[in-house]
């Protein structure tokens, strides 16, 4: 186990009694969990309320940090981060006691006299690792689930959003007993040291490549995981659609957070006949949202780092840019960009774009679009724009994706009633609302039997013939 020497709170630094701060923190968490405190219903509720009050107190600081990290406009910072998390919290505070109640289920006559129930147990000490693109939401939303399910938690915010990371450390340290909820800032080495420990559950949000590293680390201890990963989310546009509304909704979903959204439409598959009209409407929407020069817009985010900006810039080389394409390295700005005439072999189609670049490809028949999607890794989201219900049903039936929207982008994430998560390369497991509680709980099947009667039928030496056994199993199960 590595021992890193240094000091500031919230970082994996000074060694404590021979144990690294991370190992010591986990030890503290295990002791705290053993005390049973985190399992208590009133305790969970109190902590959720404390978290709520802390977020309200820190709202300004969080918004300022998001502005510093990503130039997030207040509307986006509140709508997609602070407000989003408060909505999840309110829903959880309202329902957590109900979710905790064991669910009674039917008991087979065979098991009379008895009762059966599903009891949700917390896993224990859980680790939550977050990315930088929604650095507040993606750290705190899983935390709500972990608290509601009765776990202790160690958080690891992203080092690439340092201002938000610092505010989260301050807020968490001020609000919670560190033996119950702790937080470690830092990059890959800190993350790796955290992953080297034996956790009872790991909740990871980030890239598919790092997701594989997390999964391998978890496998060593058979630790269960939720992996919220990324990928290329397709957006299919049928000719039978309101092009103006379609363009607006695509431009909004693509350009929110300057395209740095895991479920942003990554690329377009447009029916040939409407491509030109769609491009025109997309250009109009971009102008309407951000003015003639988006660089001057207060509503447009910046790219998280120079490295990511360079990566995005390289994707534009030798392409047919029909709108945008301007880059300013100093301010990490890249304008909303449309690329036409894209093929599957182009660099822009080789990996998740994660920026404000929208490649446009065409299809003639919907089967071509479906085949294209199915010949690539399963996406986190899939979007289809059409007024033709039969067509949207066909697309949803014949493709597999973490989630989907018909005639919109992004919106399916903002529901406490539906699980949000990926499938295949885009991840495993889901959360939000009750699904967060379930993600951080083990559903334990409990059967309770009376001692009043104890028919000898099941005991050896077996006396019942198979015919009777088959009859009884059919009737009494
Ligand atoms: P990332 O995978 O590079 O980093 C995520 C976290 O893992 C960070 O905290 C980082 O410190 C840590 N990390 C990085 N490299 C590591 C390594 N080698 N070993 C151990 N830990 C490591 O992802 P990112 O760049 O922060 O975020 C962008 C990605 O996240 C995109 O692919 C995006 O689609 C995905 N994402 C998914 C969701 C979702 O809900 N499914 C949400 C947001 C982002």
PDB file of N, CA and C and ligand atoms in Angstrom, residues 129-134 138 156-160 186-188 191-192 195 204-211 213-214 227-231 260-263 308 352 354 380 413 420-422 426 431, ligand 1:
ATOM      1  N   UNK A 129     -16.476   7.608  -7.577  1.00  0.00           N
ATOM      2  CA  UNK A 129     -15.490   8.359  -8.379  1.00  0.00           C
ATOM      3  C   UNK A 129     -16.241   9.123  -9.464  1.00  0.00           C
ATOM      4  N   UNK A 130     -15.923  10.425  -9.578  1.00  0.00           N
ATOM      5  CA  UNK A 130     -16.684  11.276 -10.496  1.00  0.00           C
ATOM      6  C   UNK A 130     -15.810  11.849 -11.618  1.00  0.00           C
ATOM      7  N   UNK A 131     -16.439  12.213 -12.738  1.00  0.00           N
ATOM      8  CA  UNK A 131     -15.720  12.866 -13.839  1.00  0.00           C
ATOM      9  C   UNK A 131     -15.820  14.389 -13.714  1.00  0.00           C
ATOM     10  N   UNK A 132     -15.328  15.103 -14.744  1.00  0.00           N
ATOM     11  CA  UNK A 132     -15.256  16.557 -14.643  1.00  0.00           C
ATOM     12  C   UNK A 132     -16.388  17.304 -15.338  1.00  0.00           C
ATOM     13  N   UNK A 133     -17.178  16.627 -16.158  1.00  0.00           N
ATOM     14  CA  UNK A 133     -18.070  17.408 -17.039  1.00  0.00           C
ATOM     15  C   UNK A 133     -19.299  17.998 -16.325  1.00  0.00           C
ATOM     16  N   UNK A 134     -19.857  17.230 -15.396  1.00  0.00           N
ATOM     17  CA  UNK A 134     -20.875  17.783 -14.477  1.00  0.00           C
ATOM     18  C   UNK A 134     -20.306  17.476 -13.088  1.00  0.00           C
ATOM     19  N   UNK A 138     -22.411  14.874 -10.671  1.00  0.00           N
ATOM     20  CA  UNK A 138     -22.031  13.466 -10.801  1.00  0.00           C
ATOM     21  C   UNK A 138     -21.254  12.942  -9.589  1.00  0.00           C
ATOM     22  N   UNK A 156     -14.434  10.760  -4.585  1.00  0.00           N
ATOM     23  CA  UNK A 156     -13.246  11.219  -5.319  1.00  0.00           C
ATOM     24  C   UNK A 156     -13.717  12.079  -6.485  1.00  0.00           C
ATOM     25  N   UNK A 157     -13.656  13.429  -6.306  1.00  0.00           N
ATOM     26  CA  UNK A 157     -14.047  14.303  -7.412  1.00  0.00           C
ATOM     27  C   UNK A 157     -12.977  14.312  -8.497  1.00  0.00           C
ATOM     28  N   UNK A 158     -13.299  14.911  -9.630  1.00  0.00           N
ATOM     29  CA  UNK A 158     -12.326  14.941 -10.736  1.00  0.00           C
ATOM     30  C   UNK A 158     -11.311  16.067 -10.546  1.00  0.00           C
ATOM     31  N   UNK A 159     -10.067  15.726 -10.799  1.00  0.00           N
ATOM     32  CA  UNK A 159      -8.973  16.702 -10.705  1.00  0.00           C
ATOM     33  C   UNK A 159      -9.030  17.720 -11.843  1.00  0.00           C
ATOM     34  N   UNK A 160      -9.789  17.408 -12.886  1.00  0.00           N
ATOM     35  CA  UNK A 160      -9.824  18.316 -14.039  1.00  0.00           C
ATOM     36  C   UNK A 160     -10.807  19.475 -13.846  1.00  0.00           C
ATOM     37  N   UNK A 186      -7.700  14.590  -6.109  1.00  0.00           N
ATOM     38  CA  UNK A 186      -6.483  14.154  -6.788  1.00  0.00           C
ATOM     39  C   UNK A 186      -6.776  13.489  -8.108  1.00  0.00           C
ATOM     40  N   UNK A 187      -5.698  13.124  -8.792  1.00  0.00           N
ATOM     41  CA  UNK A 187      -5.827  12.544 -10.116  1.00  0.00           C
ATOM     42  C   UNK A 187      -5.678  11.038 -10.106  1.00  0.00           C
ATOM     43  N   UNK A 188      -5.039  10.550 -11.155  1.00  0.00           N
ATOM     44  CA  UNK A 188      -4.963   9.101 -11.365  1.00  0.00           C
ATOM     45  C   UNK A 188      -4.315   8.352 -10.186  1.00  0.00           C
ATOM     46  N   UNK A 191      -6.808   8.022  -7.437  1.00  0.00           N
ATOM     47  CA  UNK A 191      -7.862   7.120  -7.875  1.00  0.00           C
ATOM     48  C   UNK A 191      -7.375   5.674  -7.815  1.00  0.00           C
ATOM     49  N   UNK A 192      -6.138   5.467  -8.239  1.00  0.00           N
ATOM     50  CA  UNK A 192      -5.597   4.108  -8.239  1.00  0.00           C
ATOM     51  C   UNK A 192      -5.409   3.584  -6.824  1.00  0.00           C
ATOM     52  N   UNK A 195      -8.730   2.619  -5.596  1.00  0.00           N
ATOM     53  CA  UNK A 195      -9.206   1.379  -6.220  1.00  0.00           C
ATOM     54  C   UNK A 195      -8.457   0.143  -5.728  1.00  0.00           C
ATOM     55  N   UNK A 204     -18.770   4.253 -10.273  1.00  0.00           N
ATOM     56  CA  UNK A 204     -17.827   5.012 -11.102  1.00  0.00           C
ATOM     57  C   UNK A 204     -18.551   5.687 -12.256  1.00  0.00           C
ATOM     58  N   UNK A 205     -18.268   6.964 -12.462  1.00  0.00           N
ATOM     59  CA  UNK A 205     -18.738   7.665 -13.658  1.00  0.00           C
ATOM     60  C   UNK A 205     -17.520   8.174 -14.401  1.00  0.00           C
ATOM     61  N   UNK A 206     -17.415   7.852 -15.672  1.00  0.00           N
ATOM     62  CA  UNK A 206     -16.275   8.311 -16.465  1.00  0.00           C
ATOM     63  C   UNK A 206     -16.226   7.597 -17.803  1.00  0.00           C
ATOM     64  N   UNK A 207     -15.043   7.544 -18.368  1.00  0.00           N
ATOM     65  CA  UNK A 207     -14.908   6.991 -19.716  1.00  0.00           C
ATOM     66  C   UNK A 207     -14.966   5.461 -19.712  1.00  0.00           C
ATOM     67  N   UNK A 208     -15.265   4.914 -20.863  1.00  0.00           N
ATOM     68  CA  UNK A 208     -15.320   3.457 -21.004  1.00  0.00           C
ATOM     69  C   UNK A 208     -13.937   2.856 -20.727  1.00  0.00           C
ATOM     70  N   UNK A 209     -12.870   3.545 -21.190  1.00  0.00           N
ATOM     71  CA  UNK A 209     -11.516   3.014 -20.991  1.00  0.00           C
ATOM     72  C   UNK A 209     -11.192   2.895 -19.498  1.00  0.00           C
ATOM     73  N   UNK A 210     -11.469   3.935 -18.729  1.00  0.00           N
ATOM     74  CA  UNK A 210     -11.174   3.877 -17.290  1.00  0.00           C
ATOM     75  C   UNK A 210     -12.179   2.950 -16.587  1.00  0.00           C
ATOM     76  N   UNK A 211     -13.377   2.885 -17.114  1.00  0.00           N
ATOM     77  CA  UNK A 211     -14.377   1.953 -16.569  1.00  0.00           C
ATOM     78  C   UNK A 211     -13.838   0.526 -16.532  1.00  0.00           C
ATOM     79  N   UNK A 213     -10.716  -0.317 -16.238  1.00  0.00           N
ATOM     80  CA  UNK A 213      -9.710  -0.381 -15.155  1.00  0.00           C
ATOM     81  C   UNK A 213     -10.422  -0.553 -13.811  1.00  0.00           C
ATOM     82  N   UNK A 214     -11.491   0.204 -13.631  1.00  0.00           N
ATOM     83  CA  UNK A 214     -12.253   0.137 -12.376  1.00  0.00           C
ATOM     84  C   UNK A 214     -12.853  -1.263 -12.199  1.00  0.00           C
ATOM     85  N   UNK A 227     -21.200   1.130 -13.276  1.00  0.00           N
ATOM     86  CA  UNK A 227     -20.297   1.841 -14.184  1.00  0.00           C
ATOM     87  C   UNK A 227     -21.134   2.729 -15.083  1.00  0.00           C
ATOM     88  N   UNK A 228     -21.010   4.026 -14.870  1.00  0.00           N
ATOM     89  CA  UNK A 228     -21.728   5.006 -15.705  1.00  0.00           C
ATOM     90  C   UNK A 228     -20.720   5.523 -16.721  1.00  0.00           C
ATOM     91  N   UNK A 229     -20.749   4.983 -17.926  1.00  0.00           N
ATOM     92  CA  UNK A 229     -19.700   5.282 -18.894  1.00  0.00           C
ATOM     93  C   UNK A 229     -20.222   6.136 -20.055  1.00  0.00           C
ATOM     94  N   UNK A 230     -19.425   6.212 -21.102  1.00  0.00           N
ATOM     95  CA  UNK A 230     -19.803   7.100 -22.211  1.00  0.00           C
ATOM     96  C   UNK A 230     -19.968   6.349 -23.516  1.00  0.00           C
ATOM     97  N   UNK A 231     -19.630   7.010 -24.606  1.00  0.00           N
ATOM     98  CA  UNK A 231     -19.757   6.392 -25.924  1.00  0.00           C
ATOM     99  C   UNK A 231     -20.364   7.361 -26.920  1.00  0.00           C
ATOM    100  N   UNK A 260     -19.944  18.715 -23.845  1.00  0.00           N
ATOM    101  CA  UNK A 260     -19.248  17.837 -22.900  1.00  0.00           C
ATOM    102  C   UNK A 260     -20.270  17.169 -21.973  1.00  0.00           C
ATOM    103  N   UNK A 261     -21.190  16.457 -22.601  1.00  0.00           N
ATOM    104  CA  UNK A 261     -22.261  15.778 -21.883  1.00  0.00           C
ATOM    105  C   UNK A 261     -22.253  14.327 -22.344  1.00  0.00           C
ATOM    106  N   UNK A 262     -22.298  13.410 -21.363  1.00  0.00           N
ATOM    107  CA  UNK A 262     -22.177  11.993 -21.746  1.00  0.00           C
ATOM    108  C   UNK A 262     -23.282  11.559 -22.692  1.00  0.00           C
ATOM    109  N   UNK A 263     -24.469  12.170 -22.585  1.00  0.00           N
ATOM    110  CA  UNK A 263     -25.578  11.755 -23.450  1.00  0.00           C
ATOM    111  C   UNK A 263     -25.873  12.787 -24.538  1.00  0.00           C
ATOM    112  N   UNK A 308      -7.890  18.590 -24.124  1.00  0.00           N
ATOM    113  CA  UNK A 308      -9.158  18.220 -24.761  1.00  0.00           C
ATOM    114  C   UNK A 308      -9.435  19.114 -25.973  1.00  0.00           C
ATOM    115  N   UNK A 352     -15.830   8.770 -28.853  1.00  0.00           N
ATOM    116  CA  UNK A 352     -16.789   9.762 -28.340  1.00  0.00           C
ATOM    117  C   UNK A 352     -16.208  11.166 -28.550  1.00  0.00           C
ATOM    118  N   UNK A 354     -17.367  14.361 -27.360  1.00  0.00           N
ATOM    119  CA  UNK A 354     -17.323  15.084 -26.096  1.00  0.00           C
ATOM    120  C   UNK A 354     -16.909  16.542 -26.298  1.00  0.00           C
ATOM    121  N   UNK A 380     -24.875   5.030 -24.888  1.00  0.00           N
ATOM    122  CA  UNK A 380     -25.506   5.424 -23.628  1.00  0.00           C
ATOM    123  C   UNK A 380     -26.921   5.960 -23.878  1.00  0.00           C
ATOM    124  N   UNK A 413     -32.802  11.909 -18.860  1.00  0.00           N
ATOM    125  CA  UNK A 413     -31.942  11.818 -17.666  1.00  0.00           C
ATOM    126  C   UNK A 413     -32.604  12.486 -16.455  1.00  0.00           C
ATOM    127  N   UNK A 420     -31.209   5.785 -14.825  1.00  0.00           N
ATOM    128  CA  UNK A 420     -30.291   6.317 -15.824  1.00  0.00           C
ATOM    129  C   UNK A 420     -29.014   5.496 -15.798  1.00  0.00           C
ATOM    130  N   UNK A 421     -28.651   4.951 -16.949  1.00  0.00           N
ATOM    131  CA  UNK A 421     -27.425   4.163 -17.002  1.00  0.00           C
ATOM    132  C   UNK A 421     -27.199   3.598 -18.386  1.00  0.00           C
ATOM    133  N   UNK A 422     -26.073   2.922 -18.547  1.00  0.00           N
ATOM    134  CA  UNK A 422     -25.707   2.406 -19.854  1.00  0.00           C
ATOM    135  C   UNK A 422     -25.936   0.915 -19.975  1.00  0.00           C
ATOM    136  N   UNK A 426     -21.417   1.131 -22.769  1.00  0.00           N
ATOM    137  CA  UNK A 426     -21.771   2.402 -22.130  1.00  0.00           C
ATOM    138  C   UNK A 426     -22.058   2.251 -20.635  1.00  0.00           C
ATOM    139  N   UNK A 431     -29.235   4.590 -11.972  1.00  0.00           N
ATOM    140  CA  UNK A 431     -29.578   5.299 -10.733  1.00  0.00           C
ATOM    141  C   UNK A 431     -30.500   6.464 -11.037  1.00  0.00           C
TER     142      UNK A 431
HETATM  143  P1  LIG B   1     -12.210   9.620 -16.976  1.00  0.00           P
HETATM  144  O1  LIG B   1     -12.599   8.192 -17.110  1.00  0.00           O
HETATM  145  O2  LIG B   1     -10.955  10.066 -17.603  1.00  0.00           O
HETATM  146  O3  LIG B   1     -12.090  10.028 -15.421  1.00  0.00           O
HETATM  147  C1  LIG B   1     -13.110   9.752 -14.497  1.00  0.00           C
HETATM  148  C2  LIG B   1     -12.498   9.601 -13.115  1.00  0.00           C
HETATM  149  O4  LIG B   1     -11.585   8.529 -13.132  1.00  0.00           O
HETATM  150  C3  LIG B   1     -11.738  10.824 -12.637  1.00  0.00           C
HETATM  151  O5  LIG B   1     -12.052  11.060 -11.282  1.00  0.00           O
HETATM  152  C4  LIG B   1     -10.283  10.434 -12.815  1.00  0.00           C
HETATM  153  O6  LIG B   1      -9.440  11.005 -11.834  1.00  0.00           O
HETATM  154  C5  LIG B   1     -10.313   8.932 -12.682  1.00  0.00           C
HETATM  155  N1  LIG B   1      -9.299   8.281 -13.518  1.00  0.00           N
HETATM  156  C6  LIG B   1      -8.813   8.705 -14.708  1.00  0.00           C
HETATM  157  N2  LIG B   1      -7.900   7.844 -15.190  1.00  0.00           N
HETATM  158  C7  LIG B   1      -7.797   6.850 -14.285  1.00  0.00           C
HETATM  159  C8  LIG B   1      -7.013   5.668 -14.204  1.00  0.00           C
HETATM  160  N3  LIG B   1      -6.143   5.331 -15.153  1.00  0.00           N
HETATM  161  N4  LIG B   1      -7.167   4.875 -13.119  1.00  0.00           N
HETATM  162  C9  LIG B   1      -8.034   5.186 -12.147  1.00  0.00           C
HETATM  163  N5  LIG B   1      -8.797   6.308 -12.165  1.00  0.00           N
HETATM  164  C10 LIG B   1      -8.695   7.125 -13.214  1.00  0.00           C
HETATM  165  O7  LIG B   1     -13.463  10.442 -17.504  1.00  0.00           O
HETATM  166  P2  LIG B   1     -13.604  12.013 -17.643  1.00  0.00           P
HETATM  167  O8  LIG B   1     -12.700  12.487 -18.727  1.00  0.00           O
HETATM  168  O9  LIG B   1     -13.496  12.657 -16.310  1.00  0.00           O
HETATM  169  O10 LIG B   1     -15.121  12.139 -18.104  1.00  0.00           O
HETATM  170  C11 LIG B   1     -15.526  11.991 -19.421  1.00  0.00           C
HETATM  171  C12 LIG B   1     -16.095  10.623 -19.688  1.00  0.00           C
HETATM  172  O11 LIG B   1     -17.074  10.293 -18.724  1.00  0.00           O
HETATM  173  C13 LIG B   1     -16.806  10.550 -21.017  1.00  0.00           C
HETATM  174  O12 LIG B   1     -16.525   9.322 -21.631  1.00  0.00           O
HETATM  175  C14 LIG B   1     -18.267  10.626 -20.655  1.00  0.00           C
HETATM  176  O13 LIG B   1     -19.140  10.064 -21.585  1.00  0.00           O
HETATM  177  C15 LIG B   1     -18.275   9.882 -19.372  1.00  0.00           C
HETATM  178  N6  LIG B   1     -19.408  10.279 -18.555  1.00  0.00           N
HETATM  179  C16 LIG B   1     -20.393   9.383 -18.323  1.00  0.00           C
HETATM  180  C17 LIG B   1     -21.500   9.771 -17.591  1.00  0.00           C
HETATM  181  C18 LIG B   1     -22.627   8.834 -17.298  1.00  0.00           C
HETATM  182  O14 LIG B   1     -23.451   9.173 -16.453  1.00  0.00           O
HETATM  183  N7  LIG B   1     -22.714   7.690 -17.941  1.00  0.00           N
HETATM  184  C19 LIG B   1     -21.572  11.071 -17.095  1.00  0.00           C
HETATM  185  C20 LIG B   1     -20.538  11.946 -17.360  1.00  0.00           C
HETATM  186  C21 LIG B   1     -19.454  11.545 -18.084  1.00  0.00           C
END
